[in-house]
Coordinates of C-alpha atoms and ligand atoms in Angstrom, one line a residue:
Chain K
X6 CA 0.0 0.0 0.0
X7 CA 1.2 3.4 -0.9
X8 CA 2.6 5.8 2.3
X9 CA 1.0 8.9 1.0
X10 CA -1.6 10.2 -1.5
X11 CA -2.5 14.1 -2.1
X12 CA -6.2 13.3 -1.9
X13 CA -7.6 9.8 -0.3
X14 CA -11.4 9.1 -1.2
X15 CA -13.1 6.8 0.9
X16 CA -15.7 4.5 -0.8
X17 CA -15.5 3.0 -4.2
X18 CA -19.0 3.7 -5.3
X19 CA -20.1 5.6 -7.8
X20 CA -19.4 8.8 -5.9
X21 CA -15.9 8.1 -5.0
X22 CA -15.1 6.5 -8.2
X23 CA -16.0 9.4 -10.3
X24 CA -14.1 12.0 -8.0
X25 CA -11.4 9.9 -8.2
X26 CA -11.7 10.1 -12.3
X27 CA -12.4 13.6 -12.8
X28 CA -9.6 14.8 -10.1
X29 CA -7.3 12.7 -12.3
X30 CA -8.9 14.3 -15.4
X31 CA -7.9 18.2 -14.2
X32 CA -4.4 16.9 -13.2
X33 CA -4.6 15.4 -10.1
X34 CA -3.6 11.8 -10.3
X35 CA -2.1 10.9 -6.8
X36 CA -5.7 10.0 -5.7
X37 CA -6.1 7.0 -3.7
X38 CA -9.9 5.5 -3.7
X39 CA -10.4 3.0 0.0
X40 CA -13.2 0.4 -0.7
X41 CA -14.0 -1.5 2.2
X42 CA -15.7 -4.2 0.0
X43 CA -15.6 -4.0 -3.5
X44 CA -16.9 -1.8 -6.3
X45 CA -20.6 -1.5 -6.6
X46 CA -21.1 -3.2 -2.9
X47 CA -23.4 -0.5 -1.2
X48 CA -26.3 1.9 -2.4
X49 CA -24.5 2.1 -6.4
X50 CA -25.1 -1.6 -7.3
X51 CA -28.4 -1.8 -5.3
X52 CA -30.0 0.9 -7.2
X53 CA -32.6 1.5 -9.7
X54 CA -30.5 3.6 -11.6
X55 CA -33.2 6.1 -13.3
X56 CA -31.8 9.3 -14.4
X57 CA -34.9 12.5 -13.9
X58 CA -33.8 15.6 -14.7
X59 CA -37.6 17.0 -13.4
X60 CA -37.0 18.3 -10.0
X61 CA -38.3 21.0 -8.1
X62 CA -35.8 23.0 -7.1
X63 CA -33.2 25.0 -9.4
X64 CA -30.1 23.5 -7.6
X65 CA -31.4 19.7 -8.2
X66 CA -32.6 20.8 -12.3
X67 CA -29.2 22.1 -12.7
X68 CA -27.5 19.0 -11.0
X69 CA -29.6 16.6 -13.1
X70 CA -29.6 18.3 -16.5
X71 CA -25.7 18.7 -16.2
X72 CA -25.2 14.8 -15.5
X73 CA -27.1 14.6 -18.0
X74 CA -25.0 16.3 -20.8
X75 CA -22.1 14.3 -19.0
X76 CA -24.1 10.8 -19.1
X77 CA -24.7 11.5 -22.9
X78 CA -21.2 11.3 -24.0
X79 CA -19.8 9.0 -20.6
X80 CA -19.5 5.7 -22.7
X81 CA -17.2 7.4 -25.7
X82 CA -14.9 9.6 -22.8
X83 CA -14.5 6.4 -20.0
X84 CA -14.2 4.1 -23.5
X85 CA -16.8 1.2 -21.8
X86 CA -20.3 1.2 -22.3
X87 CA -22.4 2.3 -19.5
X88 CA -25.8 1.0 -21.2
X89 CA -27.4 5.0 -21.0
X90 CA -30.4 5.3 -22.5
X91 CA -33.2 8.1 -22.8
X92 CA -36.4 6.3 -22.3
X93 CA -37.7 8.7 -20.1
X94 CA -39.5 10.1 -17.2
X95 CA -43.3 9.6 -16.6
X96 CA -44.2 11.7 -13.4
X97 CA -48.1 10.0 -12.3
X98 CA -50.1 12.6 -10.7
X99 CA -52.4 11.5 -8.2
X100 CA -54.7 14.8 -7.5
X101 CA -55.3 17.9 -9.3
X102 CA -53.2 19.7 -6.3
X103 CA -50.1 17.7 -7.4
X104 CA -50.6 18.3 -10.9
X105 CA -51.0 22.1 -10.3
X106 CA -47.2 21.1 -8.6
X107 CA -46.1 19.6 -11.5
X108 CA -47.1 22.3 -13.7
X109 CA -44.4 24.8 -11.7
X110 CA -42.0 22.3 -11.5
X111 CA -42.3 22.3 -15.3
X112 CA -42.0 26.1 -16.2
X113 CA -39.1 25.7 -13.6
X114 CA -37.4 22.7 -15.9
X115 CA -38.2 24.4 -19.6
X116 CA -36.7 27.8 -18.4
X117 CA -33.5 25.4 -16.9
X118 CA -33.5 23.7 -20.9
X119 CA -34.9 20.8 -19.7
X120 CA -37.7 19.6 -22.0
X121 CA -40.5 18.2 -19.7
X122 CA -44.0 18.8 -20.7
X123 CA -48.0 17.6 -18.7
X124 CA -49.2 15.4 -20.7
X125 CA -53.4 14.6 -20.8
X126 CA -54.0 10.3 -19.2
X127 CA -54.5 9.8 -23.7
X128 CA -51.1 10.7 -24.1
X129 CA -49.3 9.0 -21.1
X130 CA -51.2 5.8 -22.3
X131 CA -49.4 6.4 -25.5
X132 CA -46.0 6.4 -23.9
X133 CA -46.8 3.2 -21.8
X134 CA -49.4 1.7 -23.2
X135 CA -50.1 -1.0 -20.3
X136 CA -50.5 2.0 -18.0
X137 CA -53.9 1.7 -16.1
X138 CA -55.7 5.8 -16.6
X139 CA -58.8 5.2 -15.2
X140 CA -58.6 8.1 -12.1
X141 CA -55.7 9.4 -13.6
X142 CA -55.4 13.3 -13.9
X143 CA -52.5 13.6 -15.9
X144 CA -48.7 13.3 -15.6
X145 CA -45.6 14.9 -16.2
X146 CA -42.9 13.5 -18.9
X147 CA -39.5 14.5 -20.1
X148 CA -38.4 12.1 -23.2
X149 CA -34.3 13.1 -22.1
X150 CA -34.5 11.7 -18.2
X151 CA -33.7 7.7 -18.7
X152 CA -31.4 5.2 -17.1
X153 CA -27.9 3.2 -16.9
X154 CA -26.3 0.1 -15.9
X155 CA -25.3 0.9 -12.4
X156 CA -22.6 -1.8 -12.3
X157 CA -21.0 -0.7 -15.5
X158 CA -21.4 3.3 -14.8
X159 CA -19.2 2.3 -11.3
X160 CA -16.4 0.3 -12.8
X161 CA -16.3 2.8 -16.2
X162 CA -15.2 5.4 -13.8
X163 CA -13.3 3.5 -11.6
X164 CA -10.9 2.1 -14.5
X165 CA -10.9 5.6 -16.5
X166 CA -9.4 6.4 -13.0
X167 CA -6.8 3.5 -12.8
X168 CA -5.9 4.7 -16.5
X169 CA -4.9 8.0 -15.4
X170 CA -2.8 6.5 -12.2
X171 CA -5.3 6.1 -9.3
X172 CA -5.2 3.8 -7.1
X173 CA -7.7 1.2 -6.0
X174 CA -7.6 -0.3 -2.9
X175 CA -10.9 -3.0 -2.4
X176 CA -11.4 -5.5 0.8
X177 CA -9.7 -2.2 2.7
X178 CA -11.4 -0.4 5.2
X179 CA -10.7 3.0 6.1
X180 CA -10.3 3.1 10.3
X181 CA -9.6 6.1 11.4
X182 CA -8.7 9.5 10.5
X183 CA -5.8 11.4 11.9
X184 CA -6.4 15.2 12.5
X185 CA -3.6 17.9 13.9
X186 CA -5.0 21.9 14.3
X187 CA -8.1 21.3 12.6
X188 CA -6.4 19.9 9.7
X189 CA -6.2 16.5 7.8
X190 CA -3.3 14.5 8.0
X191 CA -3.6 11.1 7.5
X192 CA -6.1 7.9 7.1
X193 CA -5.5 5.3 8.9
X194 CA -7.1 1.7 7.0
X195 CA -7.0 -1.6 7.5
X196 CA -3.7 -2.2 5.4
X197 CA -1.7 0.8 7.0
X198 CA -1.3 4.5 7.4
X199 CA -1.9 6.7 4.3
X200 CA -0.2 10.3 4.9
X201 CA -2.5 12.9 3.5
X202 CA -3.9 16.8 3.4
X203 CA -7.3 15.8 2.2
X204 CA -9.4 13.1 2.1
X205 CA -13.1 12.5 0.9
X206 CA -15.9 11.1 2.6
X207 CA -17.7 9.2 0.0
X208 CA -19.0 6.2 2.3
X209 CA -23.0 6.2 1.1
X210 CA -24.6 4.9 3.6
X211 CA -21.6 5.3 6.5
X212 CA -20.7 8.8 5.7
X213 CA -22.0 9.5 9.1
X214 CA -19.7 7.3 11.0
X215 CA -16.4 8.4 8.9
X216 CA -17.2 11.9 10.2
X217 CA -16.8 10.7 13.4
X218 CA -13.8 9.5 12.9
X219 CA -12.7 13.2 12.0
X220 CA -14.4 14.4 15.4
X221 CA -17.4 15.8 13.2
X222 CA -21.3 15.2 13.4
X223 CA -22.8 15.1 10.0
X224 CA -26.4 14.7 10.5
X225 CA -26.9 12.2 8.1
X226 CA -28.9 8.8 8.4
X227 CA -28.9 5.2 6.4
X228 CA -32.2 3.3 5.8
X229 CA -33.4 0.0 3.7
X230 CA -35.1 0.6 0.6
X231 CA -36.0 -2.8 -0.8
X232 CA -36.4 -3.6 -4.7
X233 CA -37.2 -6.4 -6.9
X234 CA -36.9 -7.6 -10.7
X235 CA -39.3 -9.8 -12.7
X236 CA -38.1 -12.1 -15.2
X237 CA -37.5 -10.6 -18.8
X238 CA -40.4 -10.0 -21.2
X239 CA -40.4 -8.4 -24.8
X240 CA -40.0 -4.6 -25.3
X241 CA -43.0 -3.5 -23.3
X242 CA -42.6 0.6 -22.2
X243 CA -39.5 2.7 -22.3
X244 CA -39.9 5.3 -19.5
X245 CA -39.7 4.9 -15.6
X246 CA -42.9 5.6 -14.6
X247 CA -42.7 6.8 -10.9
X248 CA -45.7 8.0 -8.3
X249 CA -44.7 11.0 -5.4
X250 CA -47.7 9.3 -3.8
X251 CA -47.1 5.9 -3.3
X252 CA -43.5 6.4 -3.7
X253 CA -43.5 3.7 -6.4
X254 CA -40.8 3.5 -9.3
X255 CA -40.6 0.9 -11.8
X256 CA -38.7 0.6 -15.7
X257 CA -38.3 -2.2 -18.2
X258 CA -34.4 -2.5 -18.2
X259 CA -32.5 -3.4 -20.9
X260 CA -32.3 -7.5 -20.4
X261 CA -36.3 -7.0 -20.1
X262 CA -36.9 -7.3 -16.7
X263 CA -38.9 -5.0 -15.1
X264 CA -37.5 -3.1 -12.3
X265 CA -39.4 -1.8 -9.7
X266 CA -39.6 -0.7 -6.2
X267 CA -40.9 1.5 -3.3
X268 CA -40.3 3.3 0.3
X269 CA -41.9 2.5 3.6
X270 CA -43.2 5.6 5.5
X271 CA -42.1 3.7 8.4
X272 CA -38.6 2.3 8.0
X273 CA -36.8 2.7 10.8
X274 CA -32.9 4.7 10.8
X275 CA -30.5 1.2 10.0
X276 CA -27.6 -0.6 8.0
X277 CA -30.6 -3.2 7.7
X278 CA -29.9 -4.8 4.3
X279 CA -32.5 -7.7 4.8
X280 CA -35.3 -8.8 2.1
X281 CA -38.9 -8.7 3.8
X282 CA -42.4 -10.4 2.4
X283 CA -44.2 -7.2 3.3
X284 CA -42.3 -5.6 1.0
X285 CA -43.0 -7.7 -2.2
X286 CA -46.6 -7.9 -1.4
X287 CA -46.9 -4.0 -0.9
X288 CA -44.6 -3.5 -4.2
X289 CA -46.7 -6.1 -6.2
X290 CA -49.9 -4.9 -4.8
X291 CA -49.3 -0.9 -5.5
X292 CA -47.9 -1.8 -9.6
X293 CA -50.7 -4.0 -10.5
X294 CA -52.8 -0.7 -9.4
X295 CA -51.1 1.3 -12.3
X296 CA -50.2 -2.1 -14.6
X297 CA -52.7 -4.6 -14.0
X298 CA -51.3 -6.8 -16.9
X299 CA -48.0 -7.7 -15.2
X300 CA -50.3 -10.0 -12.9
X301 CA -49.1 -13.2 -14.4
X302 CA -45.6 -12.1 -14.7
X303 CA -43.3 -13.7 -11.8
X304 CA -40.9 -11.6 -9.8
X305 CA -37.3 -13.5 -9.8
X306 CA -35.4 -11.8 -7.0
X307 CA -35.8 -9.2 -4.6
X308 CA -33.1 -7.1 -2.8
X309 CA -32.6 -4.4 -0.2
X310 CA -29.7 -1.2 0.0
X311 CA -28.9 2.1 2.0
X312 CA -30.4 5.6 1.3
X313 CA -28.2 7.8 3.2
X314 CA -30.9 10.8 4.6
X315 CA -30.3 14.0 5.4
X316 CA -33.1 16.4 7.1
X317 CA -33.6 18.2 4.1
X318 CA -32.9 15.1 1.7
X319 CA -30.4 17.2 0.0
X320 CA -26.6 16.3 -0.6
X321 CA -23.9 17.7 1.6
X322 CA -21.3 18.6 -0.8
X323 CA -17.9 20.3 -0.5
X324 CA -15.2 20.6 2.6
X325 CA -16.1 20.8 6.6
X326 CA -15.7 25.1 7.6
X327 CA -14.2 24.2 10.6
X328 CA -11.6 20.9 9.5
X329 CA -9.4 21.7 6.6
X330 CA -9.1 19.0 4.0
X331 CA -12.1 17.1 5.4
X332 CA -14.3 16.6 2.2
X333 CA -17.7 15.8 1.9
X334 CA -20.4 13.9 -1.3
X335 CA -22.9 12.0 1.0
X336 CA -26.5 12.2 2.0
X337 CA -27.9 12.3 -1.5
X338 CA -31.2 10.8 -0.1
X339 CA -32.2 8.2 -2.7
X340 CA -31.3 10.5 -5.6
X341 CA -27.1 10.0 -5.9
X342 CA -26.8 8.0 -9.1
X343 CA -28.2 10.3 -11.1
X344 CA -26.6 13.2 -10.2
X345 CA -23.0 11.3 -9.8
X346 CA -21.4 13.3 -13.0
X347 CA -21.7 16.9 -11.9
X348 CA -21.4 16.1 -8.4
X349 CA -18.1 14.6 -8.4
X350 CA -17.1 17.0 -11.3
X351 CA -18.0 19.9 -8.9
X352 CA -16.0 18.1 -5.9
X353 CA -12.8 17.9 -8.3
X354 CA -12.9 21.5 -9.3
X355 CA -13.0 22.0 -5.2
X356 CA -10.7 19.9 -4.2
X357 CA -8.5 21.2 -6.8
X358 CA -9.4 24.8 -5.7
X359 CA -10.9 25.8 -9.0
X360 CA -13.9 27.5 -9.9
X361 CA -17.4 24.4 -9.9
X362 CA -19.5 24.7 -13.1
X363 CA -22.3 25.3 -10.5
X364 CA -22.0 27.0 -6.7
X365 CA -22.9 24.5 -4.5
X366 CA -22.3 26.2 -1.2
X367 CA -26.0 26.0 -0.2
X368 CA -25.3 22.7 0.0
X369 CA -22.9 22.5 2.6
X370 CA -22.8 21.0 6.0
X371 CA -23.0 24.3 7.4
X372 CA -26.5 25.3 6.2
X373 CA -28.4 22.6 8.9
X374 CA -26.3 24.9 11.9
X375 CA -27.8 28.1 10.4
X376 CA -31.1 26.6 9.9
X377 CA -31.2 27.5 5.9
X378 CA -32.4 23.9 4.3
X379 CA -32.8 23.6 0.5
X380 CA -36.5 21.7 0.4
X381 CA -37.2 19.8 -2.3
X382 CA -40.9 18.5 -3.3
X383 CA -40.0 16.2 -5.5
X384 CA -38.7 13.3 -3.7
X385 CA -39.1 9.3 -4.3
X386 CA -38.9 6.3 -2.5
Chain N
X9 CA -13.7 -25.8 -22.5
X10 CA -14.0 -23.5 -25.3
X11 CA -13.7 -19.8 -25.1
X12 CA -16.9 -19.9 -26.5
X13 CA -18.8 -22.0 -24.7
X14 CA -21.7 -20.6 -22.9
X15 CA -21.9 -20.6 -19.0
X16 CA -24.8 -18.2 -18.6
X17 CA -27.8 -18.8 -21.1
X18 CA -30.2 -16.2 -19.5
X19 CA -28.1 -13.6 -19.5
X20 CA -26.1 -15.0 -22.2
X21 CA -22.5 -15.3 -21.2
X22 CA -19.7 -17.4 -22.7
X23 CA -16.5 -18.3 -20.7
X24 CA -14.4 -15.4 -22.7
X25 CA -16.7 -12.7 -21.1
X26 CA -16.1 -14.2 -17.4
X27 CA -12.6 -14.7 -18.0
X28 CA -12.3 -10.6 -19.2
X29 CA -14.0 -9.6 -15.5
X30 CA -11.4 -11.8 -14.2
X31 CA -8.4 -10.1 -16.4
X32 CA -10.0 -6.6 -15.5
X33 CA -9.9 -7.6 -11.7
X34 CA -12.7 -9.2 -10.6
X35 CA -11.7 -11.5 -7.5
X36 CA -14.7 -12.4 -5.9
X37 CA -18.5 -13.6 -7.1
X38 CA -20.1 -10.6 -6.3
X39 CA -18.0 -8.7 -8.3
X40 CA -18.4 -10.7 -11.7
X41 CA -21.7 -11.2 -11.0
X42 CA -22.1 -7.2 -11.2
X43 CA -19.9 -6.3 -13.7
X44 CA -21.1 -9.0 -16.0
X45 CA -24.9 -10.2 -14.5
X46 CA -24.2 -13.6 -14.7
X47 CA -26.2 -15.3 -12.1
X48 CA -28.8 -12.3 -12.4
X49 CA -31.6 -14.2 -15.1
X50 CA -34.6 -16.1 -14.2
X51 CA -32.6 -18.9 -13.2
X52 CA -30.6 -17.0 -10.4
X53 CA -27.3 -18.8 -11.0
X54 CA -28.1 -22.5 -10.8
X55 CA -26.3 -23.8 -13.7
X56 CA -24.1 -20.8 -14.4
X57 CA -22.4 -20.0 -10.6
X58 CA -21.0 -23.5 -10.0
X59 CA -18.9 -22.9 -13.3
X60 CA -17.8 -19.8 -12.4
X61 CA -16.6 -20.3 -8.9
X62 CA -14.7 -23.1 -10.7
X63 CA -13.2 -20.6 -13.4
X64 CA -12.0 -17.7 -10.8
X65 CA -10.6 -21.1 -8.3
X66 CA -8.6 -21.9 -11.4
X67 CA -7.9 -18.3 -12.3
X68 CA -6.8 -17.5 -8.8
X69 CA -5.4 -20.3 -7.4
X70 CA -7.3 -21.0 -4.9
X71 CA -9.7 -24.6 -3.7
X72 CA -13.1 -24.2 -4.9
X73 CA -14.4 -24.4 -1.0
X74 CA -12.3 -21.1 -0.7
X75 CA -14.3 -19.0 -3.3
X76 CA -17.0 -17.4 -1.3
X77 CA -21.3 -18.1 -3.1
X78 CA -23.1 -15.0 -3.9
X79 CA -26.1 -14.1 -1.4
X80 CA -29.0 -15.7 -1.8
X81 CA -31.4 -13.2 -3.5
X82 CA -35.5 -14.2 -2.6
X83 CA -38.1 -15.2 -3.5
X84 CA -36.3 -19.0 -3.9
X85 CA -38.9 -20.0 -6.6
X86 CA -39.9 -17.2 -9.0
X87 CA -43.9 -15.9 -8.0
X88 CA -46.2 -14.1 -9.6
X89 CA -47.4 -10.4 -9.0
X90 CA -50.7 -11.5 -8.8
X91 CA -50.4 -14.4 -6.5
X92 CA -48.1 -12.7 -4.2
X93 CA -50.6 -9.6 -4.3
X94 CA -53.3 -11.6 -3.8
X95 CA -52.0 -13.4 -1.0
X96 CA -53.8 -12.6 2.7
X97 CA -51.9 -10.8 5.2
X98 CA -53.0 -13.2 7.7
Ligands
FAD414 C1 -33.1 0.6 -3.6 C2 -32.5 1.9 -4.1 C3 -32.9 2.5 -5.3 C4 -32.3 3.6 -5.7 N1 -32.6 4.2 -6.9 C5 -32.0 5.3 -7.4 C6 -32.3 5.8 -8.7 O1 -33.2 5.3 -9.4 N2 -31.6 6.9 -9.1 C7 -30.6 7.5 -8.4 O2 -30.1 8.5 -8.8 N3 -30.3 7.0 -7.2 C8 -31.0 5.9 -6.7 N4 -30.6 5.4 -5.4 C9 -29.6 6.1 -4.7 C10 -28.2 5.8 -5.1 O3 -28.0 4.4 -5.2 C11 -27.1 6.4 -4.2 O4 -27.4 7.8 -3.9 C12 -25.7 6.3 -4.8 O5 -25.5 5.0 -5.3 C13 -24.7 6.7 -3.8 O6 -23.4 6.4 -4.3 P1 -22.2 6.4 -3.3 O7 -21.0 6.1 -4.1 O8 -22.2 7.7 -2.5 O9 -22.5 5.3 -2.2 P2 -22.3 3.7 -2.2 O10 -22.5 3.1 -3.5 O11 -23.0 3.1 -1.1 O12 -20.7 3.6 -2.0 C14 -20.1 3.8 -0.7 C15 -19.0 2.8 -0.5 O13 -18.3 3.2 0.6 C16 -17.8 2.0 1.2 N5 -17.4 2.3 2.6 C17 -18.2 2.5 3.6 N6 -17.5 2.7 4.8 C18 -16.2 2.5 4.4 C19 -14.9 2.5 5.1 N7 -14.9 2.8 6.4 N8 -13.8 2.3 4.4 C20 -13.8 2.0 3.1 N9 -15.0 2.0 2.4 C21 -16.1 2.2 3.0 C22 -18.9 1.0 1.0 O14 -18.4 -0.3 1.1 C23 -19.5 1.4 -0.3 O15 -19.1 0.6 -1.4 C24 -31.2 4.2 -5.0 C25 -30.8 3.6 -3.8 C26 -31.4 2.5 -3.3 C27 -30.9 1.8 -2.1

């Protein structure tokens, strides 16, 4: 194991891994990434992977249409095929209230460049024809949100990154963190000491716990979201089709399965990662509501992972006021893959002290102290 | 066995392709079964897992008792929507 690195990430996810790449990418290339598993282990290869650009807040429109632009070109630039594809976003609304919502989320996303539009229960049948629009006031779509292999999106990154000299450590747990004046100075892991100024926290669903290690409370929380996948059928819809109300989301991916899954109001704060029967029967009783046709279709495997919460179920992004070096990309609340790209581009330009394509300093960890949290509406799961 | 032989037929995977998440680092089940989704079709792994602990054993040197299964992913026997919706909640 290497004795020193100018920046150590910790957490081999998507997040780290795509720091890691784009710090190397603006010149930085003595970048260390600690996984305490292996790639794609926690919240990344657990995910549903859907990519919505139709948020409700300016900050989370600007996130998601600029990963988007990235996610466009990602398979050319990381030169392995991350499987994007732009089936789609269909937004169900449940009550006219909602879709009066919708409609200024919309004039929000179109004056942002984002190209989502209401569309009439006629013409989101048209887009998913199996839907069920019987009590169904009208949706909201954008034909650029879509999806990507979550798996293959991890591991791009992560070897674009090896490519350009950074270097992986997996089954390598980061242990403790050594500070001196307020400063960073080292990380201590499960293979040694690593010397270093600056080191990342991008440990999903533990980001809480490597702040303490640093001496720092970051009010952020993990807890089970549970998902399943049927066996594959033909080509049947291409968007997700999602529900703010039930907190439902489900997509044909690409082998043909259908994807689909769904919060519980109740889920207790935990690292829980078992499967439960409640789930499957809540999940399978809430689609065949909005696709009754899927009744005969068998579900094949069913799996839980970690949304890391915050109060506001915003990111905290960017470095700690009071610990110098002690960065941050955690808490992204069920919505990190999709923003991944920008994100971690925005944490390289940081880290390397350079001007982010977008100001993210509402987002800091610093904004729960002073009481100035960035709600968002538009939250799933 | 042939390069070409396949090990996964749902998700349609021939020995080359599980030998290339080997060559690009793979060292455990879980990881090839994400990086390639072998084990991840409607049969959950029953014919194709066995052969591929065997390939990554052989790859890696190690017994085959050493190379760790995947989890076991529910429900054991694929069910449908319907009859698990339909199901009371006793
Ligand atoms: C069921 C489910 C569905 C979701 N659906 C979507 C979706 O459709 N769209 C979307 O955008 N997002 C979705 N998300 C959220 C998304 O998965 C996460 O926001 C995103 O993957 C976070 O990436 P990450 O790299 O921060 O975390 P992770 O992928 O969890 O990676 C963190 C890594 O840190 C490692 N680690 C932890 N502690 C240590 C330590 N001490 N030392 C070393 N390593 C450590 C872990 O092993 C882990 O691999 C979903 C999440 C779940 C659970």
């Amino acid at each position: 194991m290497v004795k020193g690195a100018e920046v150590v990430i910790i957490g081999g996810g998507i997040i780290g891994s795509s720091i890691a790449y784009y710090l190397a990418k603006e010149g930085c290339e003595d970048v260390v990434i600690l996984e305490r598993e292996y790639p794609s282990w926690g919240a990344t290869g657990r995910c549903g992977a859907g990519i919505r650009q139709q948020w409700g807040t300016e900050m989370n429109c600007r996130l998601a249409k600029g990963s988007v632009d990235l996610f466009k070109d990602l398979s050319a630039e990381l030169d392995y095929d991350i499987e994007f594809a732009q089936g789609g976003y269909l937004v169900l609304a449940t009550s006219q209230t909602q879709l009066e919502q919708y409609r200024r989320n919309v004039s929000l996303q179109n004056s942002l460049g984002i190209p989502s539009k209401i569309v009439t229960p006629q013409e989101a049948k048209e887009i998913v024809p199996i839907l069920r629009t019987d009590g169904l006031p009208g949706a909201a779509y954008c034909p650029t949100d879509g999806h990507a292999n979550p798996f293959k999106t991890n591991l791009a990154y992560l070897r674009a990154a090896q490519r350009l000299g950074v270097s992986f450590y997996k089954f390598t747990e980061a242990k403790g963190i050594e500070m001196k004046g307020g400063r960073v100075r080292g990380v201590l892991t499960s293979q040694g000491r690593i010397e270093t100024a600056r080191v990342v926290n991008a440990a999903g669903g533990y980001s809480a716990q490597i702040g303490k290690m640093a001496g720092l409370e970051i009010p952020t929380y993990s807890e089970r979201h549970q998902i399943m996948v049927t066996e594959p059928l033909d080509h049947l819809f291409d968007p997700m089709v999602i529900s703010f109300t039930s907190g439902l989301y489900c997509q044909q991916v690409p082998p043909g399965s259908i994807l689909m899954g769904m919060g519980d109001p109740d889920e207790p704060h935990s690292h829980d990662l078992s499967s439960s029967w409640q789930f499957l029967q809540k999940m399978a009783r809430e689609a065949l509501k909005i696709l009754p046709i899927l009744r005969d279709i068998r579900v094949v495997r069913q799996w839980a992972g970690l949304y890391n919460k915050t109060p506001d179920a915003q990111p905290i992004l960017g470095q700690a006021e009071k610990l110098e070096g002690f960065y941050m990309a955690v808490g992204f609340s069920g919505h990190g893959f999709m923003i991944a790209p920008m994100v971690s581009l925005i944490l390289a330009r940081l880290l390397m002290g350079r001007e982010p394509p977008i100001s993210v300093e509402r987002l800091s960890l610093e904004r729960f102290e002073r009481g100035e949290l960035v709600i968002e509406p538009s939250v799933v799961g | 066995m042939d390069e070409d032989t396949v090990i996964c037929r749902c998700e349609d995977l021939t020995l080359k392709d599980i030998r290339e998440a080997i060559n690009q680092g793979c060292t455990s089940m879980e990881e090839i079964k994400r990086a390639t989704r072998c084990g991840m079709g409607p049969c959950q792994g029953r014919t194709c897992l066995p052969l591929v602990a065997a390939e990554l054993a052989r790859a890696t040197g190690k017994k085959a008792d050493e190379i760790l299964p995947c989890t076991v992913r529910p429900p054991l026997m694929p069910l449908k929507l319907g009859t698990i919706a339909g199901v009371d909640d006793g």
